[in-house]
Amino acid sequence: MVRFAALLRRQGLPVTLIHVTDAVRALDHLDIGDREEVYLGLRAVFVGRPEDVPAFDRTFDAFWRTATEADAIGEALAPSLPDEAPATERESSARESLALDAWGEMDGDDGDEPLGVPAASEREAMATQDFATFSADQLDAVYRLTVQIARRLARRISRRRRPSARRGRLDLRRTLRANLTRGDLIDLRFRRRKRRKVRLVLLCDVSGSMDLYSRFLLQFLFALQAVFSRVETFTFSVRLTRVTEYLRGRSYREVLRRLTAVRDWSGGTRIGESLAEFNRQWPGLVDRRTIVIILSDGWDTGDPDVLAAELLRIKRRAGRVIWLNPLLGNPSYEPLTRGMAAALPLLDHFAAAHNLAALRALAGTLHL
Protein backbone atom coordinates (compact mmCIF):
# COMPACT_ATOMS: atom_id res chain seq x y z
CA MET A 1 0.00 0.00 0.00
CA VAL A 2 2.89 2.36 0.69
CA ARG A 3 4.29 1.73 -2.79
CA PHE A 4 0.88 2.44 -4.33
CA ALA A 5 0.63 5.67 -2.32
CA ALA A 6 4.10 6.70 -3.49
CA LEU A 7 3.04 6.19 -7.11
CA LEU A 8 -0.05 8.32 -6.55
CA ARG A 9 2.09 11.10 -5.11
CA ARG A 10 4.28 11.01 -8.22
CA GLN A 11 1.10 11.59 -10.24
CA GLY A 12 0.39 14.72 -8.20
CA LEU A 13 -2.24 13.43 -5.77
CA PRO A 14 -1.94 14.94 -2.24
CA VAL A 15 -1.45 11.61 -0.45
CA THR A 16 -0.49 11.61 3.24
CA LEU A 17 0.13 8.96 5.85
CA ILE A 18 -3.46 9.34 7.02
CA HIS A 19 -4.65 8.21 3.57
CA VAL A 20 -2.39 5.15 3.73
CA THR A 21 -3.65 4.25 7.19
CA ASP A 22 -7.28 4.59 6.07
CA ALA A 23 -6.56 2.49 2.96
CA VAL A 24 -5.05 -0.31 5.02
CA ARG A 25 -8.10 -0.31 7.26
CA ALA A 26 -10.39 -0.32 4.20
CA LEU A 27 -8.67 -3.39 2.76
CA ASP A 28 -9.74 -5.34 5.85
CA HIS A 29 -13.34 -4.97 4.64
CA LEU A 30 -12.75 -5.51 0.90
CA ASP A 31 -12.45 -8.63 -1.21
CA ILE A 32 -8.83 -8.40 -2.37
CA GLY A 33 -9.57 -10.74 -5.28
CA ASP A 34 -12.30 -8.45 -6.63
CA ARG A 35 -10.59 -5.80 -8.74
CA GLU A 36 -13.64 -3.55 -9.01
CA GLU A 37 -14.31 -3.62 -5.27
CA VAL A 38 -10.70 -2.78 -4.44
CA TYR A 39 -10.71 -0.01 -7.03
CA LEU A 40 -13.84 1.65 -5.62
CA GLY A 41 -12.61 1.31 -2.03
CA LEU A 42 -9.19 2.82 -2.67
CA ARG A 43 -10.58 5.58 -4.88
CA ALA A 44 -12.90 6.61 -2.05
CA VAL A 45 -9.88 6.94 0.23
CA PHE A 46 -7.30 8.56 -2.04
CA VAL A 47 -9.35 10.74 -4.41
CA GLY A 48 -10.77 13.94 -2.99
CA ARG A 49 -11.07 15.98 -6.21
CA PRO A 50 -12.72 15.09 -9.54
CA GLU A 51 -9.62 16.16 -11.48
CA ASP A 52 -7.57 13.49 -9.67
CA VAL A 53 -9.68 10.58 -10.96
CA PRO A 54 -7.80 10.11 -14.30
CA ALA A 55 -4.41 10.04 -12.54
CA PHE A 56 -5.74 7.57 -9.97
CA ASP A 57 -7.18 5.33 -12.71
CA ARG A 58 -3.88 5.24 -14.59
CA THR A 59 -1.93 4.45 -11.43
CA PHE A 60 -4.35 1.80 -10.25
CA ASP A 61 -4.41 0.05 -13.65
CA ALA A 62 -0.61 0.01 -13.82
CA PHE A 63 -0.22 -1.13 -10.23
CA TRP A 64 -2.86 -3.88 -10.47
CA ARG A 65 -1.39 -5.19 -13.72
CA THR A 66 2.16 -5.14 -12.31
CA ALA A 67 1.09 -6.91 -9.13
CA THR A 68 -0.76 -9.60 -11.10
CA GLU A 69 2.21 -10.21 -13.40
CA ALA A 70 4.60 -10.31 -10.45
CA ASP A 71 2.46 -12.94 -8.73
CA ALA A 72 2.46 -15.10 -11.86
CA ILE A 73 6.21 -14.78 -12.32
CA GLY A 74 6.79 -15.48 -8.64
CA GLU A 75 4.74 -18.67 -8.78
CA ALA A 76 6.66 -19.84 -11.87
CA LEU A 77 10.06 -19.23 -10.31
CA ALA A 78 9.28 -20.34 -6.77
CA PRO A 79 10.68 -23.92 -7.12
CA SER A 80 14.08 -22.59 -8.25
CA LEU A 81 14.65 -20.35 -5.21
CA PRO A 82 17.40 -21.48 -2.81
CA ASP A 83 16.18 -23.61 0.08
CA GLU A 84 18.38 -21.79 2.59
CA ALA A 85 16.58 -18.46 2.09
CA PRO A 86 13.12 -18.55 3.73
CA ALA A 87 10.37 -16.69 1.89
CA THR A 88 9.80 -14.22 4.68
CA GLU A 89 13.51 -13.36 4.76
CA ARG A 90 13.60 -12.83 0.97
CA GLU A 91 10.51 -10.63 1.12
CA SER A 92 11.93 -8.61 4.01
CA SER A 93 15.25 -8.12 2.26
CA ALA A 94 13.57 -7.06 -0.98
CA ARG A 95 11.30 -4.65 0.88
CA GLU A 96 14.20 -3.06 2.75
CA SER A 97 16.26 -2.72 -0.42
CA LEU A 98 13.31 -1.20 -2.29
CA ALA A 99 12.71 1.37 0.44
CA LEU A 100 16.28 2.68 0.42
CA ASP A 101 16.70 2.43 -3.36
CA ALA A 102 13.59 4.56 -3.83
CA TRP A 103 15.03 7.18 -1.50
CA GLY A 104 18.29 7.23 -3.41
CA GLU A 105 16.57 7.66 -6.75
CA MET A 106 14.90 10.83 -5.50
CA ASP A 107 18.19 12.48 -4.51
CA GLY A 108 19.89 15.00 -6.75
CA ASP A 109 23.19 14.30 -8.47
CA ASP A 110 25.16 16.45 -6.07
CA GLY A 111 25.83 14.52 -2.87
CA ASP A 112 27.35 17.46 -1.00
CA GLU A 113 25.37 19.85 1.15
CA PRO A 114 23.79 22.51 -1.08
CA LEU A 115 25.12 26.03 -0.55
CA GLY A 116 22.09 28.03 -1.57
CA VAL A 117 18.78 28.33 0.26
CA PRO A 118 15.27 29.01 -1.03
CA ALA A 119 13.89 32.54 -0.97
CA ALA A 120 12.03 33.70 2.14
CA SER A 121 8.56 33.29 0.63
CA GLU A 122 9.42 29.84 -0.69
CA ARG A 123 10.85 28.82 2.68
CA GLU A 124 7.66 29.77 4.50
CA ALA A 125 5.48 27.94 1.97
CA MET A 126 7.61 24.79 2.21
CA ALA A 127 7.77 24.97 6.00
CA THR A 128 4.05 24.29 6.31
CA GLN A 129 3.85 21.66 3.56
CA ASP A 130 3.38 18.09 4.72
CA PHE A 131 6.42 15.89 4.06
CA ALA A 132 4.21 13.30 2.39
CA THR A 133 3.24 15.76 -0.37
CA PHE A 134 6.70 16.82 -1.56
CA SER A 135 7.67 15.94 -5.10
CA ALA A 136 11.11 14.62 -6.06
CA ASP A 137 12.31 17.95 -7.46
CA GLN A 138 11.69 19.66 -4.10
CA LEU A 139 13.87 17.35 -2.02
CA ASP A 140 17.10 19.33 -2.37
CA ALA A 141 15.37 22.48 -1.14
CA VAL A 142 13.88 20.55 1.77
CA TYR A 143 17.33 19.32 2.70
CA ARG A 144 18.76 22.85 2.67
CA LEU A 145 16.07 24.02 5.07
CA THR A 146 16.58 20.94 7.23
CA VAL A 147 20.25 21.82 7.63
CA GLN A 148 19.31 25.38 8.56
CA ILE A 149 16.91 24.15 11.22
CA ALA A 150 19.48 21.75 12.66
CA ARG A 151 22.03 24.56 12.92
CA ARG A 152 19.50 26.75 14.66
CA LEU A 153 18.81 24.02 17.19
CA ALA A 154 22.52 23.55 17.77
CA ARG A 155 22.95 27.24 18.55
CA ARG A 156 20.26 27.13 21.21
CA ILE A 157 21.90 27.75 24.56
CA SER A 158 20.69 27.92 28.13
CA ARG A 159 19.59 31.07 29.95
CA ARG A 160 22.29 30.71 32.60
CA ARG A 161 25.20 33.11 32.12
CA ARG A 162 28.81 33.13 33.24
CA PRO A 163 31.39 35.95 33.55
CA SER A 164 32.95 37.12 30.32
CA ALA A 165 35.92 39.42 29.82
CA ARG A 166 34.93 41.04 26.54
CA ARG A 167 31.53 40.24 25.21
CA GLY A 168 28.07 39.38 26.37
CA ARG A 169 25.46 41.17 28.47
CA LEU A 170 26.48 43.76 31.07
CA ASP A 171 26.74 42.23 34.54
CA LEU A 172 25.42 45.11 36.65
CA ARG A 173 26.13 43.51 40.04
CA ARG A 174 29.78 42.75 39.29
CA THR A 175 30.24 46.16 37.62
CA LEU A 176 28.94 48.05 40.69
CA ARG A 177 31.09 45.96 43.01
CA ALA A 178 34.21 46.64 40.92
CA ASN A 179 33.58 50.41 40.92
CA LEU A 180 32.52 51.06 44.53
CA THR A 181 35.41 53.50 45.14
CA ARG A 182 35.07 55.35 41.85
CA GLY A 183 32.77 58.12 40.81
CA ASP A 184 32.18 56.74 37.31
CA LEU A 185 31.51 53.25 36.04
CA ILE A 186 34.69 52.82 34.03
CA ASP A 187 35.39 49.17 34.77
CA LEU A 188 32.59 47.28 33.06
CA ARG A 189 32.01 43.60 33.68
CA PHE A 190 30.12 41.32 31.35
CA ARG A 191 28.52 37.93 31.37
CA ARG A 192 27.43 35.56 28.64
CA ARG A 193 25.30 32.51 28.44
CA LYS A 194 26.83 29.32 29.67
CA ARG A 195 26.61 26.46 27.24
CA ARG A 196 25.31 23.29 28.83
CA LYS A 197 26.59 20.04 27.44
CA VAL A 198 23.42 18.27 26.42
CA ARG A 199 23.36 14.86 24.77
CA LEU A 200 20.64 13.97 22.29
CA VAL A 201 19.49 10.35 21.94
CA LEU A 202 17.34 9.97 18.83
CA LEU A 203 15.14 6.91 18.23
CA CYS A 204 13.52 6.88 14.78
CA ASP A 205 10.74 4.53 13.67
CA VAL A 206 11.44 3.14 10.17
CA SER A 207 8.55 0.65 10.03
CA GLY A 208 6.20 0.35 7.07
CA SER A 209 3.63 2.77 8.48
CA MET A 210 6.32 5.49 8.61
CA ASP A 211 7.56 5.09 5.02
CA LEU A 212 6.12 8.41 3.84
CA TYR A 213 8.02 10.27 6.57
CA SER A 214 11.10 8.22 7.46
CA ARG A 215 13.21 9.65 4.65
CA PHE A 216 12.72 13.24 5.79
CA LEU A 217 13.10 12.44 9.47
CA LEU A 218 16.35 10.53 8.87
CA GLN A 219 17.51 13.46 6.77
CA PHE A 220 16.80 15.67 9.76
CA LEU A 221 18.70 13.31 12.10
CA PHE A 222 21.64 13.32 9.69
CA ALA A 223 21.68 17.13 9.80
CA LEU A 224 21.42 17.14 13.59
CA GLN A 225 24.34 14.76 13.95
CA ALA A 226 26.43 16.97 11.68
CA VAL A 227 26.06 20.01 13.96
CA PHE A 228 25.66 18.54 17.47
CA SER A 229 28.75 17.15 19.16
CA ARG A 230 26.88 14.75 21.47
CA VAL A 231 24.31 12.75 19.49
CA GLU A 232 23.44 9.06 19.42
CA THR A 233 20.99 7.86 16.77
CA PHE A 234 19.03 4.61 16.54
CA THR A 235 16.43 3.23 14.15
CA PHE A 236 13.82 0.66 15.07
CA SER A 237 11.07 -1.42 13.55
CA VAL A 238 10.93 -4.93 14.99
CA ARG A 239 14.48 -4.52 16.32
CA LEU A 240 16.80 -1.71 17.37
CA THR A 241 19.85 -0.65 15.33
CA ARG A 242 22.46 1.93 16.29
CA VAL A 243 23.10 4.06 13.19
CA THR A 244 25.29 6.79 14.70
CA GLU A 245 28.29 5.70 12.65
CA TYR A 246 26.21 5.28 9.48
CA LEU A 247 25.08 8.92 9.71
CA ARG A 248 28.64 10.23 9.91
CA GLY A 249 28.96 10.51 6.17
CA ARG A 250 29.94 13.61 4.23
CA SER A 251 26.72 13.61 2.23
CA TYR A 252 23.23 12.20 2.62
CA ARG A 253 23.70 10.07 -0.51
CA GLU A 254 26.69 8.43 1.16
CA VAL A 255 24.58 7.89 4.29
CA LEU A 256 21.90 6.13 2.25
CA ARG A 257 24.50 3.75 0.87
CA ARG A 258 25.68 2.98 4.38
CA LEU A 259 22.14 2.44 5.67
CA THR A 260 21.63 -0.46 3.27
CA ALA A 261 23.44 -2.53 5.92
CA VAL A 262 20.49 -2.01 8.28
CA ARG A 263 18.12 -4.99 7.88
CA ASP A 264 14.97 -3.55 9.39
CA TRP A 265 13.24 -1.23 6.91
CA SER A 266 9.50 -1.00 6.26
CA GLY A 267 8.60 -3.93 8.49
CA GLY A 268 6.35 -4.25 11.51
CA THR A 269 6.63 -2.17 14.66
CA ARG A 270 7.56 -3.39 18.13
CA ILE A 271 8.28 -0.17 19.99
CA GLY A 272 8.30 -1.64 23.49
CA GLU A 273 10.74 -4.42 22.61
CA SER A 274 12.99 -1.93 20.80
CA LEU A 275 13.07 0.34 23.85
CA ALA A 276 13.81 -2.69 26.03
CA GLU A 277 16.77 -3.54 23.81
CA PHE A 278 17.99 0.05 24.11
CA ASN A 279 17.74 -0.08 27.90
CA ARG A 280 19.64 -3.37 28.03
CA GLN A 281 22.46 -2.51 25.67
CA TRP A 282 22.88 1.26 26.03
CA PRO A 283 21.92 2.27 29.60
CA GLY A 284 24.96 4.53 29.94
CA LEU A 285 23.81 6.87 27.16
CA VAL A 286 21.00 8.38 29.23
CA ASP A 287 21.46 10.63 32.25
CA ARG A 288 20.02 13.89 33.56
CA ARG A 289 21.86 15.82 30.81
CA THR A 290 20.20 13.75 28.06
CA ILE A 291 17.19 14.63 25.94
CA VAL A 292 15.62 11.52 24.41
CA ILE A 293 13.61 12.13 21.23
CA ILE A 294 11.40 9.38 19.80
CA LEU A 295 10.08 9.85 16.25
CA SER A 296 7.19 7.48 15.61
CA ASP A 297 3.52 7.35 14.64
CA GLY A 298 2.84 5.15 17.68
CA TRP A 299 1.49 2.16 15.73
CA ASP A 300 2.73 -0.81 17.72
CA THR A 301 2.08 -4.54 17.34
CA GLY A 302 3.74 -5.33 20.66
CA ASP A 303 2.51 -5.27 24.25
CA PRO A 304 1.66 -1.70 25.36
CA ASP A 305 2.58 -2.60 28.94
CA VAL A 306 6.12 -3.37 27.78
CA LEU A 307 6.28 -0.02 25.99
CA ALA A 308 5.09 1.83 29.12
CA ALA A 309 7.52 0.00 31.41
CA GLU A 310 10.56 0.57 29.19
CA LEU A 311 9.68 4.19 28.50
CA LEU A 312 9.34 4.74 32.25
CA ARG A 313 12.88 3.40 32.74
CA ILE A 314 14.14 5.94 30.21
CA LYS A 315 12.16 8.78 31.77
CA ARG A 316 13.60 8.11 35.23
CA ARG A 317 17.15 8.52 33.90
CA ALA A 318 16.71 11.18 31.21
CA GLY A 319 16.49 14.92 31.63
CA ARG A 320 13.64 15.13 29.13
CA VAL A 321 11.64 12.75 26.91
CA ILE A 322 10.09 14.09 23.70
CA TRP A 323 7.87 12.18 21.25
CA LEU A 324 7.42 13.52 17.71
CA ASN A 325 4.50 12.02 15.78
CA PRO A 326 3.88 12.85 12.07
CA LEU A 327 0.18 11.99 12.44
CA LEU A 328 -0.28 14.79 14.96
CA GLY A 329 -0.11 17.26 12.09
CA ASN A 330 -3.61 16.15 11.04
CA PRO A 331 -6.26 18.16 12.97
CA SER A 332 -8.52 15.11 13.20
CA TYR A 333 -5.84 12.84 14.66
CA GLU A 334 -6.33 11.49 18.17
CA PRO A 335 -3.63 9.39 19.89
CA LEU A 336 -5.92 6.44 20.56
CA THR A 337 -3.67 3.55 19.49
CA ARG A 338 -2.57 1.27 22.32
CA GLY A 339 1.07 2.18 21.97
CA MET A 340 0.53 5.93 21.87
CA ALA A 341 -1.97 5.84 24.72
CA ALA A 342 0.53 3.93 26.87
CA ALA A 343 3.33 6.38 26.12
CA LEU A 344 1.54 9.72 26.50
CA PRO A 345 1.49 9.94 30.34
CA LEU A 346 5.27 9.46 30.42
CA LEU A 347 6.24 12.19 27.96
CA ASP A 348 7.56 15.65 28.76
CA HIS A 349 6.55 16.90 25.33
CA PHE A 350 4.36 15.48 22.55
CA ALA A 351 4.47 17.28 19.20
CA ALA A 352 4.00 16.89 15.45
CA ALA A 353 6.77 16.07 12.97
CA HIS A 354 4.97 16.26 9.64
CA ASN A 355 6.65 19.34 8.20
CA LEU A 356 9.59 21.71 8.57
CA ALA A 357 7.67 24.14 10.76
CA ALA A 358 7.11 21.37 13.30
CA LEU A 359 10.82 20.52 13.34
CA ARG A 360 11.68 24.19 13.68
CA ALA A 361 9.38 24.47 16.70
CA LEU A 362 11.47 21.79 18.38
CA ALA A 363 13.88 24.56 19.42
CA GLY A 364 11.51 25.60 22.17
CA THR A 365 11.65 22.17 23.80
CA LEU A 366 15.40 21.46 23.78
CA HIS A 367 16.11 22.54 27.31
CA LEU A 368 16.72 20.86 30.66
Tab-separated table of C-alpha atoms in Angstrom, residues 89-344:
chain	number	residue	atom	x	y	z
A	89	GLU	CA	13.514	-13.364	4.758
A	90	ARG	CA	13.596	-12.828	0.973
A	91	GLU	CA	10.509	-10.625	1.124
A	92	SER	CA	11.929	-8.612	4.014
A	93	SER	CA	15.254	-8.120	2.257
A	94	ALA	CA	13.568	-7.059	-0.978
A	95	ARG	CA	11.302	-4.653	0.876
A	96	GLU	CA	14.202	-3.059	2.750
A	97	SER	CA	16.257	-2.721	-0.424
A	98	LEU	CA	13.314	-1.202	-2.294
A	99	ALA	CA	12.714	1.373	0.436
A	100	LEU	CA	16.282	2.678	0.418
A	101	ASP	CA	16.696	2.429	-3.356
A	102	ALA	CA	13.594	4.559	-3.829
A	103	TRP	CA	15.034	7.180	-1.496
A	104	GLY	CA	18.290	7.234	-3.406
A	105	GLU	CA	16.569	7.660	-6.755
A	106	MET	CA	14.897	10.828	-5.501
A	107	ASP	CA	18.189	12.476	-4.511
A	108	GLY	CA	19.891	14.998	-6.745
A	109	ASP	CA	23.188	14.299	-8.466
A	110	ASP	CA	25.163	16.446	-6.066
A	111	GLY	CA	25.829	14.522	-2.871
A	112	ASP	CA	27.348	17.457	-1.003
A	113	GLU	CA	25.369	19.845	1.149
A	114	PRO	CA	23.794	22.514	-1.081
A	115	LEU	CA	25.122	26.028	-0.549
A	116	GLY	CA	22.085	28.034	-1.566
A	117	VAL	CA	18.784	28.326	0.264
A	118	PRO	CA	15.271	29.012	-1.030
A	119	ALA	CA	13.886	32.539	-0.972
A	120	ALA	CA	12.032	33.696	2.139
A	121	SER	CA	8.556	33.288	0.628
A	122	GLU	CA	9.425	29.838	-0.692
A	123	ARG	CA	10.848	28.818	2.676
A	124	GLU	CA	7.664	29.768	4.501
A	125	ALA	CA	5.481	27.944	1.966
A	126	MET	CA	7.608	24.794	2.208
A	127	ALA	CA	7.770	24.973	5.996
A	128	THR	CA	4.051	24.290	6.313
A	129	GLN	CA	3.847	21.663	3.560
A	130	ASP	CA	3.376	18.086	4.725
A	131	PHE	CA	6.416	15.893	4.055
A	132	ALA	CA	4.211	13.300	2.390
A	133	THR	CA	3.240	15.756	-0.371
A	134	PHE	CA	6.703	16.820	-1.560
A	135	SER	CA	7.673	15.942	-5.100
A	136	ALA	CA	11.113	14.616	-6.056
A	137	ASP	CA	12.314	17.951	-7.458
A	138	GLN	CA	11.686	19.657	-4.102
A	139	LEU	CA	13.868	17.353	-2.021
A	140	ASP	CA	17.098	19.334	-2.375
A	141	ALA	CA	15.374	22.483	-1.143
A	142	VAL	CA	13.881	20.551	1.774
A	143	TYR	CA	17.326	19.316	2.701
A	144	ARG	CA	18.762	22.847	2.675
A	145	LEU	CA	16.071	24.017	5.067
A	146	THR	CA	16.578	20.936	7.233
A	147	VAL	CA	20.255	21.816	7.630
A	148	GLN	CA	19.311	25.383	8.560
A	149	ILE	CA	16.909	24.150	11.221
A	150	ALA	CA	19.484	21.747	12.658
A	151	ARG	CA	22.034	24.555	12.923
A	152	ARG	CA	19.496	26.754	14.661
A	153	LEU	CA	18.806	24.024	17.191
A	154	ALA	CA	22.524	23.545	17.774
A	155	ARG	CA	22.949	27.237	18.553
A	156	ARG	CA	20.262	27.126	21.206
A	157	ILE	CA	21.900	27.749	24.561
A	158	SER	CA	20.691	27.917	28.134
A	159	ARG	CA	19.589	31.066	29.948
A	160	ARG	CA	22.294	30.711	32.598
A	161	ARG	CA	25.197	33.109	32.124
A	162	ARG	CA	28.813	33.128	33.244
A	163	PRO	CA	31.386	35.949	33.548
A	164	SER	CA	32.949	37.120	30.323
A	165	ALA	CA	35.923	39.418	29.823
A	166	ARG	CA	34.926	41.039	26.543
A	167	ARG	CA	31.534	40.237	25.212
A	168	GLY	CA	28.071	39.382	26.371
A	169	ARG	CA	25.462	41.170	28.466
A	170	LEU	CA	26.481	43.764	31.066
A	171	ASP	CA	26.742	42.226	34.545
A	172	LEU	CA	25.419	45.114	36.651
A	173	ARG	CA	26.132	43.511	40.038
A	174	ARG	CA	29.775	42.753	39.288
A	175	THR	CA	30.238	46.156	37.618
A	176	LEU	CA	28.938	48.054	40.688
A	177	ARG	CA	31.086	45.958	43.008
A	178	ALA	CA	34.206	46.637	40.921
A	179	ASN	CA	33.582	50.414	40.924
A	180	LEU	CA	32.520	51.056	44.534
A	181	THR	CA	35.406	53.501	45.145
A	182	ARG	CA	35.069	55.346	41.855
A	183	GLY	CA	32.767	58.123	40.806
A	184	ASP	CA	32.180	56.739	37.307
A	185	LEU	CA	31.507	53.247	36.040
A	186	ILE	CA	34.685	52.818	34.030
A	187	ASP	CA	35.394	49.167	34.767
A	188	LEU	CA	32.590	47.282	33.063
A	189	ARG	CA	32.014	43.598	33.683
A	190	PHE	CA	30.119	41.316	31.345
A	191	ARG	CA	28.519	37.929	31.374
A	192	ARG	CA	27.428	35.563	28.644
A	193	ARG	CA	25.297	32.506	28.435
A	194	LYS	CA	26.825	29.323	29.671
A	195	ARG	CA	26.607	26.459	27.242
A	196	ARG	CA	25.308	23.293	28.828
A	197	LYS	CA	26.594	20.037	27.436
A	198	VAL	CA	23.419	18.265	26.422
A	199	ARG	CA	23.361	14.855	24.774
A	200	LEU	CA	20.643	13.965	22.293
A	201	VAL	CA	19.491	10.353	21.939
A	202	LEU	CA	17.340	9.968	18.826
A	203	LEU	CA	15.143	6.911	18.232
A	204	CYS	CA	13.520	6.883	14.777
A	205	ASP	CA	10.737	4.528	13.673
A	206	VAL	CA	11.438	3.135	10.172
A	207	SER	CA	8.551	0.648	10.026
A	208	GLY	CA	6.203	0.349	7.068
A	209	SER	CA	3.628	2.767	8.482
A	210	MET	CA	6.318	5.488	8.611
A	211	ASP	CA	7.561	5.087	5.021
A	212	LEU	CA	6.122	8.407	3.838
A	213	TYR	CA	8.016	10.275	6.568
A	214	SER	CA	11.098	8.216	7.461
A	215	ARG	CA	13.213	9.647	4.651
A	216	PHE	CA	12.717	13.237	5.792
A	217	LEU	CA	13.103	12.437	9.470
A	218	LEU	CA	16.354	10.534	8.872
A	219	GLN	CA	17.515	13.464	6.770
A	220	PHE	CA	16.800	15.671	9.763
A	221	LEU	CA	18.698	13.313	12.097
A	222	PHE	CA	21.642	13.318	9.690
A	223	ALA	CA	21.680	17.126	9.797
A	224	LEU	CA	21.423	17.136	13.593
A	225	GLN	CA	24.338	14.756	13.951
A	226	ALA	CA	26.431	16.967	11.678
A	227	VAL	CA	26.055	20.008	13.964
A	228	PHE	CA	25.663	18.536	17.468
A	229	SER	CA	28.745	17.145	19.157
A	230	ARG	CA	26.879	14.746	21.467
A	231	VAL	CA	24.309	12.752	19.491
A	232	GLU	CA	23.442	9.059	19.425
A	233	THR	CA	20.990	7.864	16.773
A	234	PHE	CA	19.033	4.607	16.540
A	235	THR	CA	16.427	3.229	14.148
A	236	PHE	CA	13.820	0.656	15.070
A	237	SER	CA	11.065	-1.423	13.546
A	238	VAL	CA	10.934	-4.931	14.986
A	239	ARG	CA	14.480	-4.521	16.321
A	240	LEU	CA	16.802	-1.714	17.367
A	241	THR	CA	19.851	-0.647	15.331
A	242	ARG	CA	22.460	1.928	16.293
A	243	VAL	CA	23.105	4.059	13.192
A	244	THR	CA	25.286	6.790	14.698
A	245	GLU	CA	28.292	5.699	12.647
A	246	TYR	CA	26.209	5.283	9.476
A	247	LEU	CA	25.082	8.918	9.705
A	248	ARG	CA	28.636	10.234	9.910
A	249	GLY	CA	28.963	10.507	6.169
A	250	ARG	CA	29.942	13.608	4.231
A	251	SER	CA	26.716	13.613	2.232
A	252	TYR	CA	23.234	12.199	2.616
A	253	ARG	CA	23.705	10.069	-0.511
A	254	GLU	CA	26.688	8.428	1.163
A	255	VAL	CA	24.583	7.892	4.289
A	256	LEU	CA	21.896	6.130	2.247
A	257	ARG	CA	24.505	3.747	0.866
A	258	ARG	CA	25.680	2.980	4.380
A	259	LEU	CA	22.142	2.445	5.668
A	260	THR	CA	21.633	-0.461	3.269
A	261	ALA	CA	23.436	-2.529	5.915
A	262	VAL	CA	20.488	-2.015	8.282
A	263	ARG	CA	18.123	-4.991	7.878
A	264	ASP	CA	14.969	-3.552	9.389
A	265	TRP	CA	13.242	-1.227	6.912
A	266	SER	CA	9.502	-1.005	6.264
A	267	GLY	CA	8.596	-3.926	8.492
A	268	GLY	CA	6.345	-4.254	11.507
A	269	THR	CA	6.630	-2.174	14.658
A	270	ARG	CA	7.557	-3.385	18.134
A	271	ILE	CA	8.281	-0.170	19.985
A	272	GLY	CA	8.300	-1.641	23.489
A	273	GLU	CA	10.738	-4.421	22.606
A	274	SER	CA	12.991	-1.928	20.799
A	275	LEU	CA	13.073	0.345	23.854
A	276	ALA	CA	13.812	-2.687	26.027
A	277	GLU	CA	16.770	-3.535	23.811
A	278	PHE	CA	17.991	0.047	24.110
A	279	ASN	CA	17.743	-0.077	27.903
A	280	ARG	CA	19.642	-3.373	28.034
A	281	GLN	CA	22.459	-2.506	25.668
A	282	TRP	CA	22.880	1.260	26.033
A	283	PRO	CA	21.922	2.275	29.598
A	284	GLY	CA	24.962	4.532	29.944
A	285	LEU	CA	23.809	6.866	27.159
A	286	VAL	CA	21.002	8.384	29.227
A	287	ASP	CA	21.464	10.632	32.253
A	288	ARG	CA	20.021	13.887	33.555
A	289	ARG	CA	21.859	15.819	30.809
A	290	THR	CA	20.203	13.750	28.065
A	291	ILE	CA	17.194	14.626	25.936
A	292	VAL	CA	15.619	11.516	24.414
A	293	ILE	CA	13.613	12.125	21.226
A	294	ILE	CA	11.397	9.378	19.801
A	295	LEU	CA	10.078	9.854	16.254
A	296	SER	CA	7.188	7.480	15.609
A	297	ASP	CA	3.518	7.348	14.640
A	298	GLY	CA	2.843	5.150	17.675
A	299	TRP	CA	1.487	2.163	15.730
A	300	ASP	CA	2.733	-0.813	17.721
A	301	THR	CA	2.079	-4.537	17.342
A	302	GLY	CA	3.741	-5.329	20.660
A	303	ASP	CA	2.514	-5.272	24.251
A	304	PRO	CA	1.663	-1.699	25.360
A	305	ASP	CA	2.581	-2.601	28.945
A	306	VAL	CA	6.116	-3.365	27.783
A	307	LEU	CA	6.275	-0.022	25.994
A	308	ALA	CA	5.093	1.830	29.117
A	309	ALA	CA	7.520	0.001	31.406
A	310	GLU	CA	10.563	0.568	29.191
A	311	LEU	CA	9.677	4.195	28.504
A	312	LEU	CA	9.343	4.743	32.254
A	313	ARG	CA	12.879	3.399	32.739
A	314	ILE	CA	14.139	5.936	30.208
A	315	LYS	CA	12.155	8.783	31.767
A	316	ARG	CA	13.599	8.107	35.234
A	317	ARG	CA	17.146	8.521	33.896
A	318	ALA	CA	16.710	11.177	31.213
A	319	GLY	CA	16.492	14.915	31.634
A	320	ARG	CA	13.639	15.132	29.131
A	321	VAL	CA	11.642	12.752	26.905
A	322	ILE	CA	10.089	14.089	23.695
A	323	TRP	CA	7.874	12.177	21.247
A	324	LEU	CA	7.424	13.517	17.710
A	325	ASN	CA	4.502	12.022	15.776
A	326	PRO	CA	3.882	12.846	12.071
A	327	LEU	CA	0.182	11.994	12.438
A	328	LEU	CA	-0.277	14.792	14.963
A	329	GLY	CA	-0.109	17.259	12.095
A	330	ASN	CA	-3.611	16.147	11.041
A	331	PRO	CA	-6.261	18.158	12.965
A	332	SER	CA	-8.519	15.114	13.205
A	333	TYR	CA	-5.836	12.841	14.656
A	334	GLU	CA	-6.332	11.486	18.165
A	335	PRO	CA	-3.633	9.386	19.893
A	336	LEU	CA	-5.918	6.436	20.557
A	337	THR	CA	-3.673	3.549	19.489
A	338	ARG	CA	-2.574	1.271	22.316
A	339	GLY	CA	1.074	2.175	21.974
A	340	MET	CA	0.526	5.933	21.866
A	341	ALA	CA	-1.972	5.839	24.723
A	342	ALA	CA	0.532	3.934	26.869
A	343	ALA	CA	3.334	6.384	26.123
A	344	LEU	CA	1.537	9.723	26.501
